[in-house]
Tab-separated table of C-alpha atoms and ligand atoms in Angstrom:
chain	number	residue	atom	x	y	z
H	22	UNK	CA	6.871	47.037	21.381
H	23	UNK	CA	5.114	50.123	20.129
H	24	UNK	CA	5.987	53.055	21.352
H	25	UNK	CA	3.068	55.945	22.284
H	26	UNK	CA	3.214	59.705	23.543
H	27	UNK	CA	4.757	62.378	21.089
H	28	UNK	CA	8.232	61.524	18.805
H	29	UNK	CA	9.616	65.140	19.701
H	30	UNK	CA	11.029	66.887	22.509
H	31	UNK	CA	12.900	70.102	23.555
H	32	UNK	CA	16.184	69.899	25.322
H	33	UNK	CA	17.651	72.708	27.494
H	34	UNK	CA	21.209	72.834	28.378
H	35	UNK	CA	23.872	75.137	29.402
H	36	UNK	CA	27.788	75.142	30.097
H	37	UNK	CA	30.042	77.373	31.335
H	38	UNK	CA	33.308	76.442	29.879
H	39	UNK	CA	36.210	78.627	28.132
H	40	UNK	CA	35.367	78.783	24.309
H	41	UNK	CA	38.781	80.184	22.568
H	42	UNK	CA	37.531	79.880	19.046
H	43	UNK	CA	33.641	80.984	18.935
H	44	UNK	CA	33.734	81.381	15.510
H	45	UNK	CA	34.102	77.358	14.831
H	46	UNK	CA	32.010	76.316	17.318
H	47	UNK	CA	29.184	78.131	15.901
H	48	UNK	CA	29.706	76.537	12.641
H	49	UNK	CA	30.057	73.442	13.473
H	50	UNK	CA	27.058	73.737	15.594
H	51	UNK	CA	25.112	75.363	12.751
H	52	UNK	CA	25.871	72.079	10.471
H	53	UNK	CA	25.188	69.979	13.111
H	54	UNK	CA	21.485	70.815	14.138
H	55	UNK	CA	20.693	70.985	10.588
H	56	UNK	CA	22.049	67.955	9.852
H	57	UNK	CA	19.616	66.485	12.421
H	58	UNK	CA	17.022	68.725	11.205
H	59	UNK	CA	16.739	70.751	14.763
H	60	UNK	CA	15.565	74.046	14.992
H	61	UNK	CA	15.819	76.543	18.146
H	62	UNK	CA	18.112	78.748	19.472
H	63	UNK	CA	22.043	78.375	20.711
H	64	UNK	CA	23.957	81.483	21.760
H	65	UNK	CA	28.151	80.990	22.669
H	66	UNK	CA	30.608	83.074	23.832
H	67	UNK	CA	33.957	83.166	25.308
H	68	UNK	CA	32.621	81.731	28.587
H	69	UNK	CA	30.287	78.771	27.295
H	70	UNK	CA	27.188	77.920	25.361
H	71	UNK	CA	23.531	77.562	26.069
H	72	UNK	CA	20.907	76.359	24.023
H	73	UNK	CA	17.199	75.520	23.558
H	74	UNK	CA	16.835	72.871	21.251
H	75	UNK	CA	13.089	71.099	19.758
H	76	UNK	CA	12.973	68.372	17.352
H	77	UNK	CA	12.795	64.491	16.776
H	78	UNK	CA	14.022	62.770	20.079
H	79	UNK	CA	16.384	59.935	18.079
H	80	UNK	CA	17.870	63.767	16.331
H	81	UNK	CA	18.351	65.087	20.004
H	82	UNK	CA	20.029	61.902	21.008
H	83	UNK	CA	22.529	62.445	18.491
H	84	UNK	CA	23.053	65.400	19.353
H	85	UNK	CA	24.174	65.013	22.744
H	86	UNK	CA	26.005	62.088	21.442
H	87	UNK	CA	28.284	65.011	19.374
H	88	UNK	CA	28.488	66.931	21.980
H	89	UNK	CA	29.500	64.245	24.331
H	90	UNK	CA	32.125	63.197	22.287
H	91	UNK	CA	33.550	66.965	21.936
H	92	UNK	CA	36.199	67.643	24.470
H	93	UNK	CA	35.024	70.970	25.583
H	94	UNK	CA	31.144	69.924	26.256
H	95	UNK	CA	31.402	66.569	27.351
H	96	UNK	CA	29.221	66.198	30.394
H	97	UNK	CA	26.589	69.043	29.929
H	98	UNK	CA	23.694	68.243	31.422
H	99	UNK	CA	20.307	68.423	29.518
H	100	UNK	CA	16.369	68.749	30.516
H	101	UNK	CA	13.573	67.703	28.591
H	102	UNK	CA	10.619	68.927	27.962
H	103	UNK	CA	7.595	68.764	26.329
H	104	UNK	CA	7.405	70.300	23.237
H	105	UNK	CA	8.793	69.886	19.171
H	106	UNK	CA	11.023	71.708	16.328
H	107	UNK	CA	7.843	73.865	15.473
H	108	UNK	CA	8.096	76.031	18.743
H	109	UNK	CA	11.007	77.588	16.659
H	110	UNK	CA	10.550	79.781	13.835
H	111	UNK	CA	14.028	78.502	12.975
H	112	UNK	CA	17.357	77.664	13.920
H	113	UNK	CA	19.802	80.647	15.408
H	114	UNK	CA	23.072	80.405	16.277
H	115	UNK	CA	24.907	83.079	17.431
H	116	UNK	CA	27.987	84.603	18.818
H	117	UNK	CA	27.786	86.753	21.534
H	118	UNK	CA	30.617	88.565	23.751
H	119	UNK	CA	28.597	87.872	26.445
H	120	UNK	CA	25.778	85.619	27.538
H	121	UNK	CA	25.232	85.873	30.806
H	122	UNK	CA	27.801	87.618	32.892
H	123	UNK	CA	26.728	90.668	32.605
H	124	UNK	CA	29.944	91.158	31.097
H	125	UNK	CA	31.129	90.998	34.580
H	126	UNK	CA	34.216	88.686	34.145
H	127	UNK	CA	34.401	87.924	37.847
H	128	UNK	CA	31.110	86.836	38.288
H	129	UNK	CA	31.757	83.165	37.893
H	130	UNK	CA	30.193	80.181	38.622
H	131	UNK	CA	32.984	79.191	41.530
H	132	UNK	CA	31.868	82.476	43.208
H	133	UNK	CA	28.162	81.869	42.909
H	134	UNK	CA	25.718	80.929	45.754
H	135	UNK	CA	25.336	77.545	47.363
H	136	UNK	CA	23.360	75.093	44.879
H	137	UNK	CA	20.216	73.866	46.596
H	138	UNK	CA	18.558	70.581	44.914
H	139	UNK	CA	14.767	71.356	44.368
H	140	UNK	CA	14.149	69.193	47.377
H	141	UNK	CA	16.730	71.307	49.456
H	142	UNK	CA	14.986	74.323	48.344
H	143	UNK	CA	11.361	72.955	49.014
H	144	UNK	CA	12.234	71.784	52.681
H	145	UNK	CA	14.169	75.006	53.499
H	146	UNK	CA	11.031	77.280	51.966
H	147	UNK	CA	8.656	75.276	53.913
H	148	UNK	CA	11.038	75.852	57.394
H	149	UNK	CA	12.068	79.290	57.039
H	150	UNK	CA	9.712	81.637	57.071
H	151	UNK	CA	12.251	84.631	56.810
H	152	UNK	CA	14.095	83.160	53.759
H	153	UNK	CA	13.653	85.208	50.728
H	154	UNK	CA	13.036	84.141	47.621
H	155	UNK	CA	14.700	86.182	44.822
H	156	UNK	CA	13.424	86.159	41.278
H	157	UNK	CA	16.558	86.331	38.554
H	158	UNK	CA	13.912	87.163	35.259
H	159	UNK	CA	12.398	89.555	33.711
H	160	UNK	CA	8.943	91.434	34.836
H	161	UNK	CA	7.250	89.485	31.625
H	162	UNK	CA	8.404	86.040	32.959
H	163	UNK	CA	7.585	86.655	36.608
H	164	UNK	CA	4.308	88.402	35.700
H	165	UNK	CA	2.614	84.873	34.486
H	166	UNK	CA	4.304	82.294	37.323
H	167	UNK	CA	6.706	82.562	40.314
H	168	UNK	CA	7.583	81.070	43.721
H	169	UNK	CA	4.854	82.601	46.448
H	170	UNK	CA	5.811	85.661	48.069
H	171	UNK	CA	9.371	85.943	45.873
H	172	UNK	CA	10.826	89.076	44.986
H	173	UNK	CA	10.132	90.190	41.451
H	174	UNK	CA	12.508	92.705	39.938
H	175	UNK	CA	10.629	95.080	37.489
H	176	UNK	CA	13.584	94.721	34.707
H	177	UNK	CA	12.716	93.652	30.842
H	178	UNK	CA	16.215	92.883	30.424
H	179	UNK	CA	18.822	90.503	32.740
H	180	UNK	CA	21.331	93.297	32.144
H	181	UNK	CA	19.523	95.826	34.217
H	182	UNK	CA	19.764	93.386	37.238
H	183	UNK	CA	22.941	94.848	38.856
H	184	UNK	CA	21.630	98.106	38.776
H	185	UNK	CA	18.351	97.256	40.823
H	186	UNK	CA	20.079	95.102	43.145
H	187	UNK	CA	21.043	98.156	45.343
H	188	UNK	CA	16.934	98.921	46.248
H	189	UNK	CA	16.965	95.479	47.932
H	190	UNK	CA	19.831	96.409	49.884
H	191	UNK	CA	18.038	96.046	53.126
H	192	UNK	CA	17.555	92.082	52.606
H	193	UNK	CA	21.455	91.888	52.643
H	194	UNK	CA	21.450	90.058	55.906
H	195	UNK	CA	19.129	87.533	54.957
H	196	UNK	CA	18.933	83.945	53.607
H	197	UNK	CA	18.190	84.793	50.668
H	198	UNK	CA	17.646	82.358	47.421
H	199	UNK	CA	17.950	83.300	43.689
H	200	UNK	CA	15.867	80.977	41.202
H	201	UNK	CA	15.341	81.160	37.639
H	202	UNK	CA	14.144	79.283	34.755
H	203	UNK	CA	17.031	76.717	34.485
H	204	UNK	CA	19.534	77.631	36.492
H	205	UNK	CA	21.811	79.566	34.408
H	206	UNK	CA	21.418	83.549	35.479
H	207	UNK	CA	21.553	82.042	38.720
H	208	UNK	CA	25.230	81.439	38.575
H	209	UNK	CA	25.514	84.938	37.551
H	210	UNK	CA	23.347	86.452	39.503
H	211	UNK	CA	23.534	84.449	42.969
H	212	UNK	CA	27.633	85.660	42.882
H	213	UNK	CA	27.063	89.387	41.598
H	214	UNK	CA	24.956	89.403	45.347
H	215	UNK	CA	27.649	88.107	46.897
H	216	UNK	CA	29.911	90.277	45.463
H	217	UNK	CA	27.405	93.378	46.626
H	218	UNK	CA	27.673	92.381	50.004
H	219	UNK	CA	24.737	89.697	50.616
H	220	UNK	CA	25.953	87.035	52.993
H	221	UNK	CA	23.802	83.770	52.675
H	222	UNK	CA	23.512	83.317	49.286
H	223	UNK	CA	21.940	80.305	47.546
H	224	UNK	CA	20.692	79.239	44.186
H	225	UNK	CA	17.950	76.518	42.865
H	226	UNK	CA	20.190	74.280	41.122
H	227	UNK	CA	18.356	73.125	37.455
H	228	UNK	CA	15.985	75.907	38.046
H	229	UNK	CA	12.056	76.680	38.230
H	230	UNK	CA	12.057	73.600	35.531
H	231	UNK	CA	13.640	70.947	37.513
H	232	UNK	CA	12.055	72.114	41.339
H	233	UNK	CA	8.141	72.010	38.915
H	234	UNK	CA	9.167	68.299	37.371
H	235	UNK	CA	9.362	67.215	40.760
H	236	UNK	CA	6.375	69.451	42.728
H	237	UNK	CA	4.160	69.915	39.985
H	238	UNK	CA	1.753	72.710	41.225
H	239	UNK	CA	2.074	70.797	44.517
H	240	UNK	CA	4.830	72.871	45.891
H	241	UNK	CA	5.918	76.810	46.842
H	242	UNK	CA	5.582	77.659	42.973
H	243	UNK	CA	2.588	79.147	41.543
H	244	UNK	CA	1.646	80.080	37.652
H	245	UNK	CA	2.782	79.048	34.258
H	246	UNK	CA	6.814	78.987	33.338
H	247	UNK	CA	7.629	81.680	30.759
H	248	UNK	CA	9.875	80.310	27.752
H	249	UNK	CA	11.473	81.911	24.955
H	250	UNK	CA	9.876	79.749	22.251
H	251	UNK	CA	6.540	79.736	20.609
H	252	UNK	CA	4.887	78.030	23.481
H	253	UNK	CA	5.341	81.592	25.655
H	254	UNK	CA	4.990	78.964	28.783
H	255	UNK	CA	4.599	75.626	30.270
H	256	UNK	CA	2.457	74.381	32.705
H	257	UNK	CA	3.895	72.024	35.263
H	258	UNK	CA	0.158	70.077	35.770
H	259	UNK	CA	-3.354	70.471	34.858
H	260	UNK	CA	-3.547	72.440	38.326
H	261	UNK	CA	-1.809	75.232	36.894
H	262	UNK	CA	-3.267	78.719	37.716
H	263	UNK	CA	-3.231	81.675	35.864
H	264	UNK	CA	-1.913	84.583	37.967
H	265	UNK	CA	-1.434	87.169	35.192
H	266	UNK	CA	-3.811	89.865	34.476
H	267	UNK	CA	-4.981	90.992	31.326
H	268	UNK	CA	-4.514	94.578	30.275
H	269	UNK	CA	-8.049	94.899	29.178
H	270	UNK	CA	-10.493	93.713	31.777
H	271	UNK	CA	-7.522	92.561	34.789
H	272	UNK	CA	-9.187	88.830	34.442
H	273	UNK	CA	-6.166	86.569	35.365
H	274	UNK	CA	-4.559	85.297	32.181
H	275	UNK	CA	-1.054	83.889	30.877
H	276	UNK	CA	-1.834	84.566	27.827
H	277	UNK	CA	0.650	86.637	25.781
H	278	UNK	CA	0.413	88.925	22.263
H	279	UNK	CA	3.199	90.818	20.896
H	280	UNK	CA	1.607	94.210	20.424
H	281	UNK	CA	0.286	94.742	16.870
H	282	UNK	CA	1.881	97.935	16.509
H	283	UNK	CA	5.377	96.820	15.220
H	284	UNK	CA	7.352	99.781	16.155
H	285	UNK	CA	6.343	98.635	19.713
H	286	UNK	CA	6.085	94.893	19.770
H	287	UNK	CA	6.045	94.518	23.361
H	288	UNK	CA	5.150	91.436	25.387
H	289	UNK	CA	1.069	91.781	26.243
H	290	UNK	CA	-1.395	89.951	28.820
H	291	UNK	CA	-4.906	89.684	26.740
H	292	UNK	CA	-7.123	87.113	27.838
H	293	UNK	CA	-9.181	85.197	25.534
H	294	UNK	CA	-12.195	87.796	26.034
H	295	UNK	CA	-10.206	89.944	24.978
H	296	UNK	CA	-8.267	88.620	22.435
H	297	UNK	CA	-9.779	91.272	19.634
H	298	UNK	CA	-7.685	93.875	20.917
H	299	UNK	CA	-4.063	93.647	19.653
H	300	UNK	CA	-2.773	96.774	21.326
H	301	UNK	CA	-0.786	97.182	24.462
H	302	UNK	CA	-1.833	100.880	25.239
H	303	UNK	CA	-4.034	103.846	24.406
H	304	UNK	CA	-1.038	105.088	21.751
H	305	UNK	CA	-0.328	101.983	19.994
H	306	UNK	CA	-3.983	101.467	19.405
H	307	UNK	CA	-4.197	104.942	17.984
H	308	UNK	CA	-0.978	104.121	16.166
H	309	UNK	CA	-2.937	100.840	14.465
H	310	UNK	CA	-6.381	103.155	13.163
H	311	UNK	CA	-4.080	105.744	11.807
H	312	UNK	CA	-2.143	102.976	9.158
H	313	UNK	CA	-5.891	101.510	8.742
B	11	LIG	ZN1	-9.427	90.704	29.175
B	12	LIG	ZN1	2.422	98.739	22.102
């Protein structure tokens, strides 16, 4: 039987589990994707690990085997996606004191909001009108592809969320829905609202990538997925739309530069018309013919 379609994949996977000794995990981690020749990024702390992993799907395989057989991260799920090792520059794997708590210790995932499956979610979007959607990224993720009519928080950074929860203070009596890309700020995020006083809290269990595996660009979500890898985003069917704008001309784009000005390096719409100009703003093109 021959076997067709590409021979590599990305995995995404997170787990919230106590890590005592962060230091060994890493290493052994760091031995084992390059042993399998994987490249992407894994981040641990004392609360669990997450990682985004592209490479040969037998090496992946493996992988999960290992961690499968490891008593602390047996039973992590994992989604797939298109994609291969060379989305990664290389392979990181870090330590950090905290991933996504917001080094907010109480904000686990037993206080979080109720888990909707993506066909939960769909039904209760399509039934409610008054149900609010609530956006747990960053401006540059939401910018390029979100659910219709969601909230977007203008924040580059998940650390700024709990600081501009309080402006949406007035949806506090509302259902109100937190999605991101897989799931994972959601458990954060979806229990720091409860904890601020918001009383029907959910969350889009597996995330923007498991509700557009199932809807395609069928469903309540519009645009291109932002992801942290050389791809900058994923498309969920040939029906995708662009809903980002470039800087230049404001012709819808998901397209995205760093700024050429490497003191800035900041995150830029440019459409393909465009594409000559490698600045995000009036200074950091001025910045650019100065070092020329
Ligand atoms: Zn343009
Ligand atoms: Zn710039």
């Amino acid at each position: 039987l021959v076997q067709w379609g590409p021979m590599e994949k990305i995995i995404l996977y997170y787990k919230f589990v106590k890590i005592r000794d962060t230091e060994s995990v890493k290493f052994w981690q760091r031995v084992l994707c390059e042993r399998l020749g994987l490249k992407g990024r894994i981040l641990i702390s004392s609360e669990g690990i997450n990682g985004t992993l592209g490479g040969d799907i037998k090496a992946l395989k493996s992988y999960k085997r290992a961690m499968n057989e490891h008593s602390l991260f047996k039973g992590t799920e994992y989604k797939w996606s298109d994609g291969s090792a060379d989305d990664f520059p290389k392979l990181s794997v870090k330590v950090r004191t905290e991933t996504v708590t917001l080094g907010l210790p109480e904000l686990t995932p037993a206080n979080s909001g109720q888990r909707l499956k993506p066909k939960q979610f769909h039904d209760m979007v399509a039934n409610d009108p008054d149900v609010v959607l609530f956006d747990a990224r960053n401006n540059y993720e939401s910018a390029i592809g979100r659910f219709k009519g969601a909230v977007t928080p203008d924040i580059d950074n998940f650390r700024d969320l709990p600081d501009k929860v309080d402006e949406y203070a007035h949806l506090k009596d509302k259902k109100v829905v937190t999605y991101c890309t897989g799931g994972i700020r959601c458990e954060t995020f979806s229990a720091l609202l409860k904890q601020k006083g918001f009383k029907r809290v959910y969350q889009l269990d597996g995330g923007i990538v498991k509700y557009g595996e199932k809807y395609g660009d069928a469903g309540h979500w519009e645009g291109k997925c932002f992801v942290f890898d050389k791809r900058m985003s994923v498309s969920f069917s040939d029906d995708a739309k662009d809903i980002g704008q470039c800087i230049h001309c404001q012709a819808k784009t998901s397209n995205y530069i760093n700024c050429a000005n490497k003191t800035c390096n900041k995150l830029t719409l440019v459409c393909n018309g465009c594409e000559k100009q490698l600045a995000c703003s009036g200074v950091c093109k001025k910045s650019l013919t100065t070092i020329a």
